[in-house]
């Protein structure tokens, strides 16, 4: 009796190893197809909420494969939900696809724009979208073949770069029944720790003054640019009196048209970030006071519009450990001799002091838990306070490359980016398979979420009740 039991157990574990190998082999055989999908989005970079072609391409790939696709969700034309299966557990994979303005770059290891000043995929969201779709299809095929119970969704989430697409998808109730949400991000290393990010509020402050001849009748003018400068001066003084981890940055988006006309309109665009959303909210309120003071002192009128607001990422160690184990199973990115040469050229362009080598792309970063997020912000943050969320980063860029640079666009447009993207697709796939095979993990993950966010947590979007800023990149 015992012997038979052992044989059955052995067969079961063999079955799952074979199933894994099978699924990974299938993904490998479609690497060129998904690489081409990413490359098409890369070659036609579309800005936040304007990603008509990128979104349509991902939707078509999913529906051709057998997903039921609902386009235009949450009142956002480029957002979509693709679904397969029914019942519990519900596992989601998020897919991003928006580009950044002003970072157009060819897939070459030196600075060369495709269109000077044009948009480019400097955050690798073309890879993000394509790999999440690849993983979705791989998991769906495995579910079909093995009659796996549950619901699988791929969420098409637009405008991550400052548009907060996921906030509106969350607010529309589209993730309420999700047990685990997965995501990933292109990067210059392979890592799947339980790490956080910064909460962020971004705002456009608009000042309205009075135009006049700057030499003939300056006394009749009220300069909106003066107001912008006065506000920014106060915000810069404020830096001395905010908590250490705070980040504040701004650009002047409108500053007048000609020096001999007193500017009647000016606008500056501010970000404030901190690991704690509550602190961000408080500093933002002080920023509004600075804007009011600037308007008062310059006799202009001020209006502001919160463009985006996102929570910090809430890590989930229960899930992150599973993701990390799978990433180790898959391994990092190894370069061909040509890719190595490309990487060496890119590394030469880094500022002095940035140490990295092409071999770093093969390594997997050790597992860490870091609740004080550094660096950037992401609208995944809001999702992570609502449902257990887990993600990873892979080396789609040459080690040492920073996001939002031409070097990131360059590597993302060639085979290095595509190889890194497949590491993500495979790791997400194994993780989803683990969750479907043992849904009890989702219960533990929810317990951890509840502990981290506290019993009295009530989600309030930092953007308030505004609609998605569909025209913020127009
Ligand atoms: Zn970015
Ligand atoms: Zn990004």
CSV table of C-alpha atoms and ligand atoms in Angstrom, one decimal:
chain,number,residue,atom,x,y,z
A,1,UNK,CA,0.0,0.0,0.0
A,2,UNK,CA,2.8,2.4,1.0
A,3,UNK,CA,4.7,1.5,-2.1
A,4,UNK,CA,1.8,2.4,-4.4
A,5,UNK,CA,1.3,5.6,-2.6
A,6,UNK,CA,4.9,6.5,-3.1
A,7,UNK,CA,4.7,5.7,-6.8
A,8,UNK,CA,1.6,7.9,-7.2
A,9,UNK,CA,3.4,10.7,-5.4
A,10,UNK,CA,6.4,10.3,-7.6
A,11,UNK,CA,4.2,10.3,-10.7
A,12,UNK,CA,2.4,13.5,-9.5
A,13,UNK,CA,5.7,15.3,-8.9
A,14,UNK,CA,7.0,14.1,-12.3
A,15,UNK,CA,3.8,15.3,-13.9
A,16,UNK,CA,4.3,18.7,-12.5
A,17,UNK,CA,8.0,18.9,-13.5
A,18,UNK,CA,7.1,17.7,-17.0
A,19,UNK,CA,4.2,20.1,-17.2
A,20,UNK,CA,6.6,23.0,-16.2
A,21,UNK,CA,9.2,21.9,-18.8
A,22,UNK,CA,6.5,21.6,-21.4
A,23,UNK,CA,5.1,25.0,-20.8
A,24,UNK,CA,8.6,26.6,-20.8
A,25,UNK,CA,9.6,24.9,-24.0
A,26,UNK,CA,6.5,26.1,-25.7
A,27,UNK,CA,7.2,29.7,-24.5
A,28,UNK,CA,10.8,29.3,-25.9
A,29,UNK,CA,9.4,28.2,-29.2
A,30,UNK,CA,7.4,31.4,-29.4
A,31,UNK,CA,10.1,33.8,-28.3
A,32,UNK,CA,10.5,35.2,-31.8
A,33,UNK,CA,6.8,35.8,-32.1
A,34,UNK,CA,6.6,37.7,-28.8
A,35,UNK,CA,9.9,39.5,-29.5
A,36,UNK,CA,8.3,40.7,-32.7
A,37,UNK,CA,5.2,41.8,-30.9
A,38,UNK,CA,7.3,43.9,-28.5
A,39,UNK,CA,9.4,45.3,-31.3
A,40,UNK,CA,6.2,46.4,-33.1
A,41,UNK,CA,5.1,48.4,-30.0
A,42,UNK,CA,8.7,49.7,-29.6
A,43,UNK,CA,8.8,50.9,-33.2
A,44,UNK,CA,5.6,52.9,-32.8
A,45,UNK,CA,5.9,54.4,-29.3
A,46,UNK,CA,2.6,55.8,-28.1
A,47,UNK,CA,2.2,58.1,-25.0
A,48,UNK,CA,-0.2,57.6,-22.1
A,49,UNK,CA,-3.8,57.1,-22.9
A,50,UNK,CA,-3.0,57.5,-26.6
A,51,UNK,CA,-1.7,53.9,-27.0
A,52,UNK,CA,-4.4,52.9,-29.6
A,53,UNK,CA,-2.2,50.7,-31.7
A,54,UNK,CA,-0.2,49.1,-28.9
A,55,UNK,CA,-3.3,48.2,-26.9
A,56,UNK,CA,-5.0,46.9,-30.1
A,57,UNK,CA,-2.0,44.6,-30.9
A,58,UNK,CA,-2.0,43.1,-27.4
A,59,UNK,CA,-5.8,42.7,-27.4
A,60,UNK,CA,-5.7,40.9,-30.8
A,61,UNK,CA,-2.9,38.6,-29.7
A,62,UNK,CA,-4.9,37.6,-26.6
A,63,UNK,CA,-8.3,37.2,-28.4
A,64,UNK,CA,-6.6,35.2,-31.3
A,65,UNK,CA,-5.3,32.8,-28.6
A,66,UNK,CA,-8.7,32.3,-27.0
A,67,UNK,CA,-9.2,35.0,-24.4
A,68,UNK,CA,-12.4,36.9,-24.1
A,69,UNK,CA,-11.4,40.5,-24.4
A,70,UNK,CA,-13.3,43.5,-23.1
A,71,UNK,CA,-11.9,46.7,-24.5
A,72,UNK,CA,-12.3,50.3,-23.2
A,73,UNK,CA,-12.9,49.4,-19.5
A,74,UNK,CA,-13.0,52.1,-16.7
A,75,UNK,CA,-13.9,54.7,-19.3
A,76,UNK,CA,-10.4,54.5,-20.8
A,77,UNK,CA,-10.4,53.7,-24.5
A,78,UNK,CA,-7.0,51.9,-24.3
A,79,UNK,CA,-7.6,49.9,-21.1
A,80,UNK,CA,-8.8,46.3,-21.5
A,81,UNK,CA,-9.5,43.1,-19.6
A,82,UNK,CA,-8.8,39.7,-21.2
A,83,UNK,CA,-10.4,36.7,-19.4
A,84,UNK,CA,-10.2,32.9,-19.5
A,85,UNK,CA,-11.9,30.3,-17.3
A,86,UNK,CA,-14.3,30.8,-14.4
A,87,UNK,CA,-14.6,30.6,-10.6
A,88,UNK,CA,-11.8,30.8,-8.0
A,89,UNK,CA,-9.0,31.4,-7.7
A,90,UNK,CA,-8.8,34.6,-9.8
A,91,UNK,CA,-5.3,35.4,-10.9
A,92,UNK,CA,-4.4,38.6,-12.7
A,93,UNK,CA,-1.4,39.6,-14.8
A,94,UNK,CA,-1.0,43.3,-15.6
A,95,UNK,CA,0.4,44.5,-19.0
A,96,UNK,CA,1.7,48.1,-19.6
A,97,UNK,CA,2.4,49.6,-23.0
A,98,UNK,CA,2.8,53.4,-22.8
A,99,UNK,CA,6.0,55.2,-23.9
A,100,UNK,CA,7.7,58.4,-22.7
A,101,UNK,CA,8.1,61.7,-24.5
A,102,UNK,CA,11.4,63.1,-25.7
A,103,UNK,CA,13.5,59.9,-25.6
A,104,UNK,CA,13.4,58.6,-29.1
A,105,UNK,CA,16.4,56.3,-29.8
A,106,UNK,CA,17.4,53.7,-32.3
A,107,UNK,CA,18.5,50.2,-31.2
A,108,UNK,CA,22.2,51.2,-31.4
A,109,UNK,CA,24.8,51.5,-28.6
A,110,UNK,CA,25.3,55.3,-29.2
A,111,UNK,CA,23.0,58.3,-29.0
A,112,UNK,CA,20.9,58.4,-32.2
A,113,UNK,CA,17.3,59.4,-32.2
A,114,UNK,CA,14.7,57.9,-34.6
A,115,UNK,CA,12.9,61.2,-34.5
A,116,UNK,CA,14.6,64.1,-32.6
A,117,UNK,CA,12.5,64.9,-29.6
A,118,UNK,CA,10.1,62.1,-30.3
A,119,UNK,CA,8.7,59.5,-27.9
A,120,UNK,CA,10.5,56.3,-27.0
A,121,UNK,CA,10.1,53.2,-24.8
A,122,UNK,CA,12.6,54.3,-22.2
A,123,UNK,CA,10.8,52.4,-19.4
A,124,UNK,CA,10.4,49.2,-21.5
A,125,UNK,CA,6.7,49.0,-21.3
A,126,UNK,CA,6.6,47.5,-24.8
A,127,UNK,CA,8.4,44.5,-23.2
A,128,UNK,CA,6.1,44.6,-20.1
A,129,UNK,CA,3.0,44.3,-22.3
A,130,UNK,CA,4.4,41.6,-24.6
A,131,UNK,CA,5.8,39.4,-21.8
A,132,UNK,CA,2.6,39.6,-19.7
A,133,UNK,CA,0.5,38.6,-22.8
A,134,UNK,CA,3.0,35.8,-23.5
A,135,UNK,CA,2.6,34.5,-20.0
A,136,UNK,CA,-1.2,34.9,-20.0
A,137,UNK,CA,-1.4,32.7,-23.2
A,138,UNK,CA,1.1,30.1,-21.8
A,139,UNK,CA,-0.9,29.8,-18.6
A,140,UNK,CA,-4.2,29.6,-20.4
A,141,UNK,CA,-2.9,26.8,-22.7
A,142,UNK,CA,-1.7,24.9,-19.6
A,143,UNK,CA,-5.1,25.4,-17.9
A,144,UNK,CA,-6.9,24.1,-20.9
A,145,UNK,CA,-4.7,21.0,-21.3
A,146,UNK,CA,-4.9,20.1,-17.7
A,147,UNK,CA,-8.5,21.2,-16.9
A,148,UNK,CA,-7.3,23.6,-14.2
A,149,UNK,CA,-10.1,25.3,-12.2
A,150,UNK,CA,-10.0,29.1,-11.9
A,151,UNK,CA,-10.1,32.4,-13.7
A,152,UNK,CA,-7.1,34.0,-15.4
A,153,UNK,CA,-7.1,37.6,-16.4
A,154,UNK,CA,-4.7,39.9,-18.3
A,155,UNK,CA,-5.3,43.5,-17.5
A,156,UNK,CA,-4.2,46.1,-20.1
A,157,UNK,CA,-3.2,49.0,-18.0
A,158,UNK,CA,-2.5,52.2,-19.9
A,159,UNK,CA,-0.6,55.4,-19.0
A,160,UNK,CA,1.6,54.2,-16.2
A,161,UNK,CA,4.0,57.1,-16.8
A,162,UNK,CA,2.1,59.8,-14.9
A,163,UNK,CA,-1.4,58.9,-16.0
A,164,UNK,CA,-2.2,56.4,-13.3
A,165,UNK,CA,-4.3,54.0,-15.5
A,166,UNK,CA,-4.4,51.3,-12.8
A,167,UNK,CA,-5.9,53.7,-10.3
A,168,UNK,CA,-9.0,54.1,-12.5
A,169,UNK,CA,-9.1,50.3,-13.2
A,170,UNK,CA,-9.1,49.7,-9.4
A,171,UNK,CA,-11.7,52.5,-8.7
A,172,UNK,CA,-14.0,51.0,-11.4
A,173,UNK,CA,-14.1,47.8,-9.3
A,174,UNK,CA,-12.4,45.6,-11.9
A,175,UNK,CA,-10.0,43.9,-9.5
A,176,UNK,CA,-12.4,43.3,-6.6
A,177,UNK,CA,-12.5,39.5,-7.0
A,178,UNK,CA,-8.8,39.1,-7.8
A,179,UNK,CA,-7.0,36.8,-5.4
A,180,UNK,CA,-3.4,37.6,-6.6
A,181,UNK,CA,-2.3,40.2,-9.1
A,182,UNK,CA,1.1,39.8,-10.8
A,183,UNK,CA,3.3,42.3,-12.6
A,184,UNK,CA,6.9,42.8,-13.6
A,185,UNK,CA,9.1,45.6,-14.8
A,186,UNK,CA,12.0,45.8,-17.3
A,187,UNK,CA,15.3,46.7,-15.6
A,188,UNK,CA,19.0,46.2,-15.5
A,189,UNK,CA,19.0,43.3,-13.1
A,190,UNK,CA,17.0,40.2,-12.3
A,191,UNK,CA,15.3,40.5,-8.9
A,192,UNK,CA,12.1,39.4,-7.2
A,193,UNK,CA,12.4,40.7,-3.6
A,194,UNK,CA,9.6,42.0,-1.4
A,195,UNK,CA,10.2,45.6,-2.1
A,196,UNK,CA,8.3,48.9,-2.1
A,197,UNK,CA,8.1,52.1,-4.1
A,198,UNK,CA,7.4,55.7,-3.4
A,199,UNK,CA,3.9,57.2,-3.1
A,200,UNK,CA,3.5,60.1,-5.4
A,201,UNK,CA,1.2,63.1,-6.1
A,202,UNK,CA,1.7,65.1,-9.3
A,203,UNK,CA,0.0,68.4,-9.9
A,204,UNK,CA,-0.2,71.1,-12.5
A,205,UNK,CA,-0.3,74.6,-11.0
A,206,UNK,CA,-1.7,77.2,-13.4
A,207,UNK,CA,-1.4,80.9,-12.9
A,208,UNK,CA,-3.4,83.6,-14.7
A,209,UNK,CA,-2.1,87.2,-14.9
A,210,UNK,CA,-2.5,90.2,-17.2
A,211,UNK,CA,-0.5,90.7,-20.5
A,212,UNK,CA,1.1,94.0,-21.3
A,213,UNK,CA,4.1,95.6,-23.1
A,214,UNK,CA,7.0,94.6,-20.9
A,215,UNK,CA,8.9,97.9,-21.7
A,216,UNK,CA,6.2,100.4,-22.6
A,217,UNK,CA,3.6,99.5,-19.9
A,218,UNK,CA,5.1,97.0,-17.4
A,219,UNK,CA,3.1,98.6,-14.6
A,220,UNK,CA,-0.1,97.3,-16.2
A,221,UNK,CA,1.1,93.7,-16.4
A,222,UNK,CA,0.6,90.9,-13.9
A,223,UNK,CA,3.1,88.2,-14.6
A,224,UNK,CA,2.0,84.6,-14.4
A,225,UNK,CA,5.6,83.6,-14.8
A,226,UNK,CA,6.5,85.6,-11.6
A,227,UNK,CA,3.9,83.6,-9.8
A,228,UNK,CA,5.5,80.3,-11.1
A,229,UNK,CA,8.9,81.5,-10.0
A,230,UNK,CA,7.7,82.7,-6.6
A,231,UNK,CA,5.9,79.3,-6.0
A,232,UNK,CA,9.0,77.3,-7.0
A,233,UNK,CA,11.2,79.4,-4.8
A,234,UNK,CA,9.0,78.6,-1.8
A,235,UNK,CA,8.8,74.9,-2.8
A,236,UNK,CA,12.6,74.8,-3.0
A,237,UNK,CA,12.9,76.4,0.5
A,238,UNK,CA,10.5,73.7,1.7
A,239,UNK,CA,13.1,71.0,0.9
A,240,UNK,CA,14.9,71.9,4.1
A,241,UNK,CA,11.8,71.1,6.1
A,242,UNK,CA,10.5,67.8,4.8
A,243,UNK,CA,11.3,64.3,5.9
A,244,UNK,CA,14.6,62.9,4.5
A,245,UNK,CA,13.2,60.4,2.0
A,246,UNK,CA,11.0,63.1,0.3
A,247,UNK,CA,11.6,63.7,-3.4
A,248,UNK,CA,10.2,66.9,-5.1
A,249,UNK,CA,10.8,67.8,-8.7
A,250,UNK,CA,9.2,70.1,-11.2
A,251,UNK,CA,9.3,71.4,-14.7
A,252,UNK,CA,7.9,74.7,-16.0
A,253,UNK,CA,5.5,73.6,-18.8
A,254,UNK,CA,4.4,77.1,-19.8
A,255,UNK,CA,6.5,80.2,-19.1
A,256,UNK,CA,5.3,82.8,-21.5
A,257,UNK,CA,5.9,83.3,-25.2
A,258,UNK,CA,8.1,86.4,-25.6
A,259,UNK,CA,10.3,88.5,-23.2
A,260,UNK,CA,8.6,91.7,-24.3
A,261,UNK,CA,5.1,90.5,-23.4
A,262,UNK,CA,4.3,90.1,-19.7
A,263,UNK,CA,3.2,86.4,-19.5
A,264,UNK,CA,-0.6,86.2,-18.9
A,265,UNK,CA,-0.4,82.5,-18.4
A,266,UNK,CA,2.2,80.2,-16.9
A,267,UNK,CA,2.2,76.6,-15.6
A,268,UNK,CA,4.5,74.4,-13.6
A,269,UNK,CA,4.2,70.6,-13.1
A,270,UNK,CA,5.2,69.3,-9.7
A,271,UNK,CA,5.8,65.8,-8.2
A,272,UNK,CA,6.1,65.0,-4.5
A,273,UNK,CA,7.1,61.5,-3.4
A,274,UNK,CA,7.7,59.7,-0.1
A,275,UNK,CA,7.5,56.1,1.1
A,276,UNK,CA,4.3,57.0,3.0
A,277,UNK,CA,1.2,58.2,1.1
A,278,UNK,CA,0.0,60.1,4.1
A,279,UNK,CA,3.2,62.2,4.2
A,280,UNK,CA,2.9,62.8,0.5
A,281,UNK,CA,-0.6,64.1,1.0
A,282,UNK,CA,0.6,66.5,3.8
A,283,UNK,CA,3.5,67.9,1.7
A,284,UNK,CA,1.2,68.3,-1.2
A,285,UNK,CA,-1.1,70.5,0.9
A,286,UNK,CA,1.9,72.7,1.9
A,287,UNK,CA,2.7,73.0,-1.8
A,288,UNK,CA,-0.8,74.3,-2.5
A,289,UNK,CA,-0.2,76.9,0.2
A,290,UNK,CA,3.0,78.0,-1.6
A,291,UNK,CA,1.0,78.3,-4.8
A,292,UNK,CA,-1.7,80.4,-3.1
A,293,UNK,CA,1.0,82.6,-1.5
A,294,UNK,CA,2.6,83.1,-4.9
A,295,UNK,CA,-0.7,84.1,-6.5
A,296,UNK,CA,-1.4,86.5,-3.7
A,297,UNK,CA,2.0,88.2,-4.0
A,298,UNK,CA,1.9,88.5,-7.7
A,299,UNK,CA,-1.8,89.5,-8.0
A,300,UNK,CA,-2.5,86.5,-10.2
A,301,UNK,CA,-5.1,83.8,-10.0
A,302,UNK,CA,-4.1,80.2,-9.3
A,303,UNK,CA,-5.8,76.9,-10.2
A,304,UNK,CA,-4.4,73.5,-9.8
A,305,UNK,CA,-5.2,70.1,-11.1
A,306,UNK,CA,-4.0,66.8,-9.5
A,307,UNK,CA,-2.8,64.9,-12.5
A,308,UNK,CA,-1.8,61.7,-10.8
A,309,UNK,CA,-1.6,60.2,-7.4
A,310,UNK,CA,-0.3,56.7,-6.5
A,311,UNK,CA,0.3,54.7,-3.3
A,312,UNK,CA,3.5,53.2,-2.4
A,313,UNK,CA,3.9,49.5,-3.3
A,314,UNK,CA,2.9,47.2,-0.4
A,315,UNK,CA,5.2,44.1,-0.6
A,316,UNK,CA,3.8,40.6,-0.1
A,317,UNK,CA,6.5,38.3,1.2
A,318,UNK,CA,4.4,35.2,0.9
A,319,UNK,CA,4.1,35.7,-2.8
A,320,UNK,CA,7.5,37.2,-3.4
A,321,UNK,CA,9.3,34.1,-2.1
A,322,UNK,CA,7.4,32.0,-4.6
A,323,UNK,CA,8.2,34.4,-7.4
A,324,UNK,CA,11.9,34.5,-6.3
A,325,UNK,CA,12.2,30.7,-6.3
A,326,UNK,CA,10.8,30.6,-9.8
A,327,UNK,CA,13.1,33.3,-11.0
A,328,UNK,CA,16.0,31.3,-9.7
A,329,UNK,CA,14.7,28.3,-11.6
A,330,UNK,CA,14.5,30.2,-14.8
A,331,UNK,CA,17.9,32.0,-14.4
A,332,UNK,CA,19.1,35.3,-15.8
A,333,UNK,CA,20.0,36.5,-19.3
A,334,UNK,CA,23.2,35.3,-21.1
A,335,UNK,CA,24.5,37.3,-24.0
A,336,UNK,CA,25.7,36.1,-27.4
A,337,UNK,CA,29.1,37.6,-28.5
A,338,UNK,CA,27.3,40.4,-30.5
A,339,UNK,CA,25.1,41.2,-27.5
A,340,UNK,CA,28.1,41.3,-25.3
A,341,UNK,CA,29.8,43.8,-27.7
A,342,UNK,CA,26.6,45.9,-27.7
A,343,UNK,CA,26.6,45.8,-23.8
A,344,UNK,CA,30.3,46.9,-23.6
A,345,UNK,CA,29.6,49.9,-25.9
A,346,UNK,CA,26.6,50.9,-23.7
A,347,UNK,CA,28.6,50.6,-20.5
A,348,UNK,CA,31.3,53.0,-21.9
A,349,UNK,CA,28.6,55.7,-22.1
A,350,UNK,CA,27.8,55.6,-18.3
A,351,UNK,CA,29.0,58.4,-16.1
A,352,UNK,CA,32.2,57.8,-14.3
A,353,UNK,CA,31.8,55.7,-11.2
A,354,UNK,CA,29.0,53.4,-12.4
A,355,UNK,CA,30.4,50.0,-12.1
A,356,UNK,CA,28.8,47.1,-14.0
A,357,UNK,CA,29.7,44.3,-16.3
A,358,UNK,CA,27.7,42.3,-19.0
A,359,UNK,CA,27.9,39.2,-16.8
A,360,UNK,CA,25.7,40.9,-14.2
A,361,UNK,CA,22.7,40.1,-16.5
A,362,UNK,CA,23.1,36.4,-15.7
A,363,UNK,CA,22.8,36.9,-12.0
A,364,UNK,CA,19.7,36.8,-9.8
A,365,UNK,CA,19.7,39.3,-6.9
A,366,UNK,CA,19.4,37.8,-3.5
A,367,UNK,CA,16.0,37.9,-1.9
A,368,UNK,CA,15.4,41.0,0.2
A,369,UNK,CA,12.5,42.6,2.1
A,370,UNK,CA,12.6,46.4,1.8
A,371,UNK,CA,9.5,48.3,2.9
A,372,UNK,CA,11.1,51.7,2.4
A,373,UNK,CA,10.9,52.0,-1.4
A,374,UNK,CA,13.5,54.0,-3.2
A,375,UNK,CA,13.6,55.3,-6.6
A,376,UNK,CA,10.4,55.6,-8.6
A,377,UNK,CA,6.7,55.3,-8.1
A,378,UNK,CA,4.2,53.1,-9.8
A,379,UNK,CA,0.4,52.9,-10.1
A,380,UNK,CA,0.8,49.2,-9.2
A,381,UNK,CA,1.0,50.7,-5.7
A,382,UNK,CA,-2.8,51.3,-5.5
A,383,UNK,CA,-3.4,47.7,-6.7
A,384,UNK,CA,-1.1,46.3,-4.0
A,385,UNK,CA,-3.2,47.9,-1.2
A,386,UNK,CA,-6.3,46.3,-2.5
A,387,UNK,CA,-5.3,42.8,-3.5
A,388,UNK,CA,-2.2,40.7,-2.8
A,389,UNK,CA,0.3,41.7,-5.4
A,390,UNK,CA,3.7,40.4,-6.5
A,391,UNK,CA,6.2,41.3,-9.2
A,392,UNK,CA,9.7,41.0,-10.5
A,393,UNK,CA,12.3,42.8,-12.5
A,394,UNK,CA,14.4,41.3,-15.2
A,395,UNK,CA,17.6,42.4,-17.0
A,396,UNK,CA,16.1,43.7,-20.2
A,397,UNK,CA,18.6,46.5,-20.3
A,398,UNK,CA,22.4,46.4,-20.1
A,399,UNK,CA,23.5,46.1,-16.4
A,400,UNK,CA,23.9,49.6,-14.9
A,401,UNK,CA,21.4,51.3,-17.3
A,402,UNK,CA,18.9,53.6,-15.6
A,403,UNK,CA,15.3,53.7,-16.6
A,404,UNK,CA,14.1,56.6,-18.8
A,405,UNK,CA,17.4,56.9,-20.7
A,406,UNK,CA,18.3,56.4,-24.3
A,407,UNK,CA,20.4,53.4,-23.3
A,408,UNK,CA,17.2,51.7,-22.0
A,409,UNK,CA,15.4,52.5,-25.3
A,410,UNK,CA,18.3,51.1,-27.3
A,411,UNK,CA,18.6,47.7,-25.5
A,412,UNK,CA,14.8,47.4,-25.3
A,413,UNK,CA,14.6,47.5,-29.1
A,414,UNK,CA,17.0,44.6,-29.7
A,415,UNK,CA,17.6,41.0,-28.6
A,416,UNK,CA,18.9,41.9,-25.1
A,417,UNK,CA,15.5,43.4,-24.3
A,418,UNK,CA,13.7,40.4,-25.8
A,419,UNK,CA,15.7,37.9,-23.9
A,420,UNK,CA,15.1,39.7,-20.6
A,421,UNK,CA,11.4,39.9,-21.4
A,422,UNK,CA,11.2,36.1,-21.8
A,423,UNK,CA,12.8,35.6,-18.3
A,424,UNK,CA,9.8,37.6,-17.0
A,425,UNK,CA,7.3,35.7,-19.1
A,426,UNK,CA,8.5,32.4,-17.8
A,427,UNK,CA,8.8,33.4,-14.2
A,428,UNK,CA,5.3,34.9,-14.2
A,429,UNK,CA,4.0,31.7,-15.8
A,430,UNK,CA,5.5,29.3,-13.3
A,431,UNK,CA,4.2,31.5,-10.5
A,432,UNK,CA,0.7,31.5,-11.9
A,433,UNK,CA,0.9,27.7,-12.2
A,434,UNK,CA,1.9,27.5,-8.6
A,435,UNK,CA,-1.0,29.6,-7.5
A,436,UNK,CA,-3.5,27.6,-9.5
A,437,UNK,CA,-2.1,24.3,-8.2
A,438,UNK,CA,-2.2,25.4,-4.6
A,439,UNK,CA,-4.8,28.2,-4.1
A,440,UNK,CA,-4.3,28.0,-0.3
A,441,UNK,CA,-1.3,30.3,-0.9
A,442,UNK,CA,-3.7,33.1,-1.9
A,443,UNK,CA,-5.4,32.9,1.5
A,444,UNK,CA,-2.0,33.3,3.3
A,445,UNK,CA,-1.2,36.2,0.9
A,446,UNK,CA,-4.4,37.9,1.8
A,447,UNK,CA,-3.7,37.4,5.6
A,448,UNK,CA,-0.4,39.1,5.0
A,449,UNK,CA,-2.0,42.0,3.1
A,450,UNK,CA,-4.5,42.5,5.9
A,451,UNK,CA,-1.7,42.6,8.5
A,452,UNK,CA,0.3,45.1,6.5
A,453,UNK,CA,-2.4,47.5,5.6
A,454,UNK,CA,-4.1,47.4,9.1
A,455,UNK,CA,-7.6,46.6,10.1
A,456,UNK,CA,-9.0,50.1,9.6
A,457,UNK,CA,-7.5,50.7,6.2
A,458,UNK,CA,-10.0,52.3,3.8
A,459,UNK,CA,-8.8,52.9,0.2
A,460,UNK,CA,-9.1,56.5,-0.9
A,461,UNK,CA,-7.5,57.2,-4.3
A,462,UNK,CA,-5.0,60.1,-4.1
A,463,UNK,CA,-6.4,61.5,-7.3
A,464,UNK,CA,-9.8,62.0,-5.5
A,465,UNK,CA,-12.8,61.5,-7.8
A,466,UNK,CA,-11.3,63.0,-10.9
A,467,UNK,CA,-11.7,61.1,-14.2
A,468,UNK,CA,-8.7,59.6,-15.9
A,469,UNK,CA,-6.6,62.5,-17.5
A,470,UNK,CA,-7.1,61.2,-21.0
A,471,UNK,CA,-5.5,64.3,-22.5
A,472,UNK,CA,-2.5,64.7,-20.2
A,473,UNK,CA,0.0,63.9,-23.0
A,474,UNK,CA,-1.8,65.8,-25.7
B,1,LIG,ZN1,9.0,54.8,-16.0
B,2,LIG,ZN1,7.9,51.8,-16.0
